[in-house]
XYZ file of C-alpha atoms in Angstrom:
305
model
C 51.760 -59.923 -16.634
C 51.489 -62.112 -19.754
C 52.296 -65.411 -18.012
C 49.061 -67.355 -17.597
C 48.450 -70.768 -15.991
C 45.303 -71.020 -18.135
C 47.308 -71.079 -21.361
C 49.886 -73.496 -19.916
C 47.027 -75.830 -18.978
C 45.476 -75.640 -22.444
C 48.874 -76.134 -24.083
C 49.503 -79.191 -21.872
C 46.099 -80.635 -22.751
C 46.727 -80.150 -26.461
C 50.089 -81.911 -26.258
C 48.602 -84.825 -24.320
C 45.816 -85.157 -26.893
C 48.313 -85.103 -29.770
C 50.451 -87.793 -28.100
C 47.411 -89.950 -27.358
C 46.206 -89.790 -30.951
C 49.723 -90.550 -32.264
C 49.834 -93.601 -29.979
C 46.337 -94.598 -31.199
C 44.975 -94.806 -27.674
C 41.326 -94.143 -26.812
C 39.923 -92.160 -23.902
C 38.612 -95.460 -22.510
C 42.090 -97.022 -22.492
C 43.722 -93.994 -20.866
C 40.975 -93.764 -18.238
C 41.450 -97.446 -17.387
C 45.229 -96.918 -17.099
C 44.746 -93.970 -14.699
C 41.743 -95.562 -12.957
C 39.521 -92.550 -13.605
C 36.576 -91.550 -15.788
C 36.755 -90.915 -19.542
C 35.263 -87.501 -18.859
C 38.302 -86.528 -16.794
C 40.660 -87.395 -19.663
C 38.556 -85.290 -22.025
C 38.570 -82.334 -19.611
C 42.360 -82.598 -19.187
C 42.891 -82.545 -22.951
C 40.641 -79.504 -23.291
C 42.674 -77.722 -20.605
C 39.621 -77.166 -18.438
C 40.852 -78.786 -15.239
C 44.152 -78.884 -13.343
C 46.094 -82.128 -13.722
C 48.397 -83.803 -11.230
C 52.051 -84.198 -12.177
C 51.810 -87.935 -11.451
C 48.938 -88.294 -13.926
C 50.869 -86.407 -16.607
C 53.796 -88.791 -16.183
C 51.523 -91.862 -16.327
C 49.795 -90.610 -19.477
C 53.043 -89.651 -21.238
C 54.691 -92.990 -20.471
C 51.529 -94.835 -21.570
C 51.860 -93.071 -24.942
C 55.500 -94.135 -25.279
C 56.879 -90.589 -24.953
C 60.612 -89.998 -24.744
C 62.211 -88.837 -21.496
C 62.687 -85.400 -23.063
C 58.987 -85.169 -23.939
C 58.049 -86.265 -20.426
C 60.255 -83.543 -18.917
C 58.679 -80.850 -21.129
C 55.177 -82.020 -20.192
C 56.041 -81.993 -16.485
C 57.330 -78.414 -16.816
C 54.042 -77.403 -18.408
C 52.137 -79.192 -15.641
C 54.054 -77.262 -12.965
C 53.487 -73.956 -14.770
C 49.758 -74.695 -15.040
C 49.500 -74.897 -11.235
C 50.627 -71.318 -10.641
C 48.015 -68.862 -9.409
C 46.922 -66.155 -11.788
C 46.921 -62.547 -10.560
C 43.114 -62.446 -10.814
C 42.751 -65.190 -8.189
C 43.676 -62.633 -5.554
C 40.382 -60.859 -6.309
C 37.323 -62.593 -4.793
C 34.887 -60.973 -7.237
C 36.159 -63.129 -10.137
C 34.764 -66.266 -8.488
C 31.188 -65.055 -9.032
C 31.501 -64.949 -12.805
C 31.220 -68.318 -14.510
C 34.160 -68.926 -16.852
C 35.686 -65.532 -16.048
C 38.883 -66.994 -14.610
C 39.452 -68.794 -17.922
C 38.655 -65.592 -19.824
C 41.175 -63.597 -17.773
C 43.793 -66.306 -18.172
C 43.460 -66.174 -21.956
C 43.361 -62.369 -22.017
C 46.502 -62.193 -19.861
C 48.464 -64.434 -22.253
C 47.047 -63.050 -25.513
C 48.962 -60.630 -27.699
C 45.847 -59.493 -29.588
C 42.108 -59.335 -28.922
C 39.266 -58.816 -31.361
C 36.030 -57.900 -29.594
C 32.444 -57.347 -30.672
C 30.222 -55.897 -27.944
C 26.590 -54.955 -28.627
C 25.891 -53.267 -25.269
C 27.425 -52.172 -22.914
C 30.881 -51.016 -23.995
C 33.827 -53.462 -23.656
C 35.346 -53.508 -20.172
C 38.834 -52.784 -21.518
C 37.550 -49.429 -22.774
C 35.367 -48.452 -19.814
C 36.062 -45.638 -17.386
C 35.935 -46.514 -13.679
C 32.753 -44.431 -13.259
C 31.015 -46.192 -16.142
C 32.011 -49.638 -14.795
C 30.822 -48.856 -11.264
C 27.496 -47.484 -12.515
C 26.812 -50.641 -14.526
C 27.602 -52.811 -11.500
C 25.360 -50.765 -9.199
C 22.458 -51.192 -11.635
C 22.988 -54.971 -11.983
C 20.237 -57.302 -10.796
C 22.922 -59.333 -9.004
C 22.955 -56.825 -6.160
C 26.683 -56.298 -5.706
C 27.906 -54.869 -2.423
C 30.134 -51.797 -2.355
C 33.286 -53.898 -1.665
C 32.413 -56.236 -4.566
C 31.944 -53.290 -6.916
C 35.246 -51.804 -5.801
C 37.021 -55.130 -6.354
C 35.545 -55.602 -9.828
C 36.489 -52.087 -10.873
C 40.027 -52.762 -9.596
C 40.219 -55.949 -11.708
C 39.049 -54.037 -14.787
C 41.605 -51.287 -14.151
C 44.415 -53.820 -13.886
C 43.313 -55.482 -17.132
C 43.355 -52.112 -18.877
C 47.049 -51.721 -18.065
C 47.711 -54.284 -20.828
C 46.813 -51.581 -23.350
C 49.689 -49.402 -22.134
C 53.452 -49.817 -21.916
C 56.151 -50.819 -24.376
C 54.630 -54.150 -25.473
C 50.891 -53.455 -25.299
C 47.996 -55.719 -26.118
C 46.580 -55.163 -29.613
C 42.856 -54.460 -29.328
C 40.368 -54.336 -32.205
C 36.931 -53.423 -30.883
C 33.715 -53.230 -32.893
C 31.014 -51.378 -30.953
C 27.299 -51.259 -31.597
C 25.928 -47.727 -31.939
C 23.383 -48.605 -29.247
C 26.136 -48.821 -26.614
C 27.302 -45.306 -27.519
C 23.845 -43.802 -27.236
C 22.730 -45.538 -24.031
C 23.207 -42.821 -21.431
C 24.695 -44.802 -18.554
C 24.942 -42.733 -15.376
C 23.717 -39.498 -16.921
C 25.015 -37.112 -19.556
C 28.120 -35.917 -17.692
C 29.396 -39.446 -17.004
C 28.560 -40.608 -20.534
C 30.312 -37.668 -22.124
C 33.443 -38.539 -20.146
C 33.174 -42.173 -21.235
C 32.821 -41.268 -24.897
C 35.742 -38.834 -24.725
C 37.804 -41.631 -23.162
C 36.865 -43.868 -26.113
C 38.089 -41.231 -28.543
C 41.400 -40.880 -26.705
C 41.903 -44.669 -26.635
C 41.174 -44.889 -30.369
C 44.194 -42.630 -31.000
C 46.527 -45.267 -29.554
C 48.466 -47.236 -32.197
C 47.527 -50.572 -30.605
C 43.798 -49.806 -30.338
C 41.370 -49.861 -33.263
C 37.759 -48.855 -32.680
C 34.957 -49.295 -35.199
C 31.277 -48.494 -34.800
C 28.525 -50.624 -36.292
C 25.782 -48.064 -37.049
C 22.063 -48.739 -36.710
C 21.428 -48.439 -40.445
C 23.469 -51.547 -41.369
C 20.545 -53.651 -40.153
C 21.093 -57.359 -39.550
C 24.642 -58.680 -39.188
C 26.363 -62.005 -38.350
C 26.792 -61.229 -34.617
C 23.264 -59.949 -33.969
C 22.443 -60.782 -30.347
C 25.967 -62.096 -29.598
C 29.113 -60.865 -27.901
C 32.330 -62.365 -29.231
C 36.007 -62.200 -28.262
C 38.849 -63.691 -30.320
C 42.123 -64.336 -28.454
C 45.324 -64.499 -30.518
C 48.714 -65.542 -29.158
C 52.353 -65.000 -30.051
C 53.201 -68.720 -30.162
C 52.121 -70.349 -33.433
C 51.425 -73.562 -31.539
C 48.660 -71.819 -29.544
C 45.420 -71.891 -31.522
C 43.191 -68.834 -31.583
C 40.382 -69.109 -29.049
C 36.882 -67.717 -29.528
C 34.737 -66.813 -26.535
C 31.010 -66.315 -26.958
C 28.157 -65.470 -24.629
C 28.388 -64.707 -20.954
C 27.445 -66.235 -17.609
C 25.978 -68.808 -17.365
C 26.330 -69.692 -21.084
C 29.989 -68.844 -21.558
C 31.686 -70.922 -24.284
C 35.335 -71.235 -25.323
C 36.061 -72.643 -28.785
C 39.553 -73.537 -29.981
C 39.153 -76.135 -32.728
C 39.533 -74.790 -36.267
C 36.198 -76.288 -37.278
C 34.508 -74.310 -34.483
C 36.374 -71.005 -34.759
C 36.504 -70.588 -38.546
C 32.918 -69.362 -38.918
C 33.412 -66.789 -36.145
C 36.641 -65.471 -37.661
C 34.920 -65.102 -41.028
C 31.929 -63.414 -39.405
C 34.206 -60.970 -37.564
C 35.752 -59.912 -40.871
C 32.256 -59.387 -42.281
C 31.200 -57.261 -39.298
C 34.373 -55.156 -39.646
C 33.584 -54.546 -43.312
C 30.022 -53.477 -42.394
C 31.171 -51.123 -39.626
C 32.362 -47.574 -40.167
C 36.114 -47.218 -40.827
C 38.146 -46.283 -37.723
C 38.463 -42.573 -38.591
C 34.740 -42.184 -39.301
C 33.961 -44.183 -36.150
C 35.993 -41.773 -34.016
C 34.198 -38.825 -35.614
C 30.804 -40.396 -34.826
C 31.797 -41.049 -31.202
C 32.919 -37.408 -30.895
C 29.598 -36.166 -32.309
C 27.601 -38.306 -29.889
C 29.758 -37.010 -27.019
C 29.023 -33.431 -28.081
C 25.296 -34.226 -28.046
C 25.423 -34.983 -24.316
C 23.991 -32.005 -22.418
C 26.581 -30.847 -19.900
C 24.592 -29.626 -16.900
C 26.377 -28.162 -13.905
C 26.352 -30.319 -10.812
C 23.950 -29.181 -8.087
C 25.546 -28.722 -4.731
C 23.638 -29.769 -1.672
C 22.835 -26.989 0.757
C 24.936 -27.200 3.870
C 23.072 -28.287 6.975
C 22.723 -25.519 9.556
C 24.684 -26.170 12.705
C 22.570 -26.737 15.792
C 24.258 -25.214 18.785
C 24.210 -27.556 21.715
C 22.635 -30.310 19.640
C 23.744 -33.971 19.556
C 27.087 -34.890 18.026
C 26.932 -36.375 14.485
C 25.985 -40.029 14.510
C 24.483 -39.864 17.983
């Protein structure tokens, strides 16, 4: 599941930008050669839009690329046209930038996540996820909620198996104490967090209230890291409709430094797990009330009539 057209598209754009700069060509010149706008060339190089194979060939030849380079670029272009698994789920279309996020997550070998509230989707139980969606102001239908929960469940499979995704999650204490869906559901969610933190590929830290201000105050941040050295780390910030993806070293450096600072301010993993366990134990565990059975009415109308 780690093949992603999103990463192929970004890799293709980076190669085309490198070749253009080596050939000392401007966006204006390339746009004139392809008879398109300069904005389109910029979007192609950033990997934000699909690109036709014919345009890739025209650009590569305009830059004086060798036949071998052209062939490699065309292979990348073909790979970038493949459909990602998430495109089979209609709910992803409603989230701005989410298809790009899933494409990066699918190809990444490691994720570093800071979530203030709620808890990160990769660590949510199905009940917690569904409850959040039902309370959303977006008014999701039951089928949409079911589809989104299914997408989240499939993403969580990356944390399992023989070559799992490495996840480093820093959680705000507020997310642990917000009782989503009642005490019974929240206790189950917190116990799930503890179990996930025992996995070798999952590190969980808690940023307690008493640390005060920190570099990510009011932000949610994800850092995507990849196996290939040629693929730059990507930082995602914000959420719909202000989702941003940063991949230039000048843009990502401050976020990477800030993430290290937040990790140093958070409780160590072992102490974090102990705190999560204590908060779980604080959840009152009330027995579920059963509804009284309706008395049968002899000779009455059939149900639904």
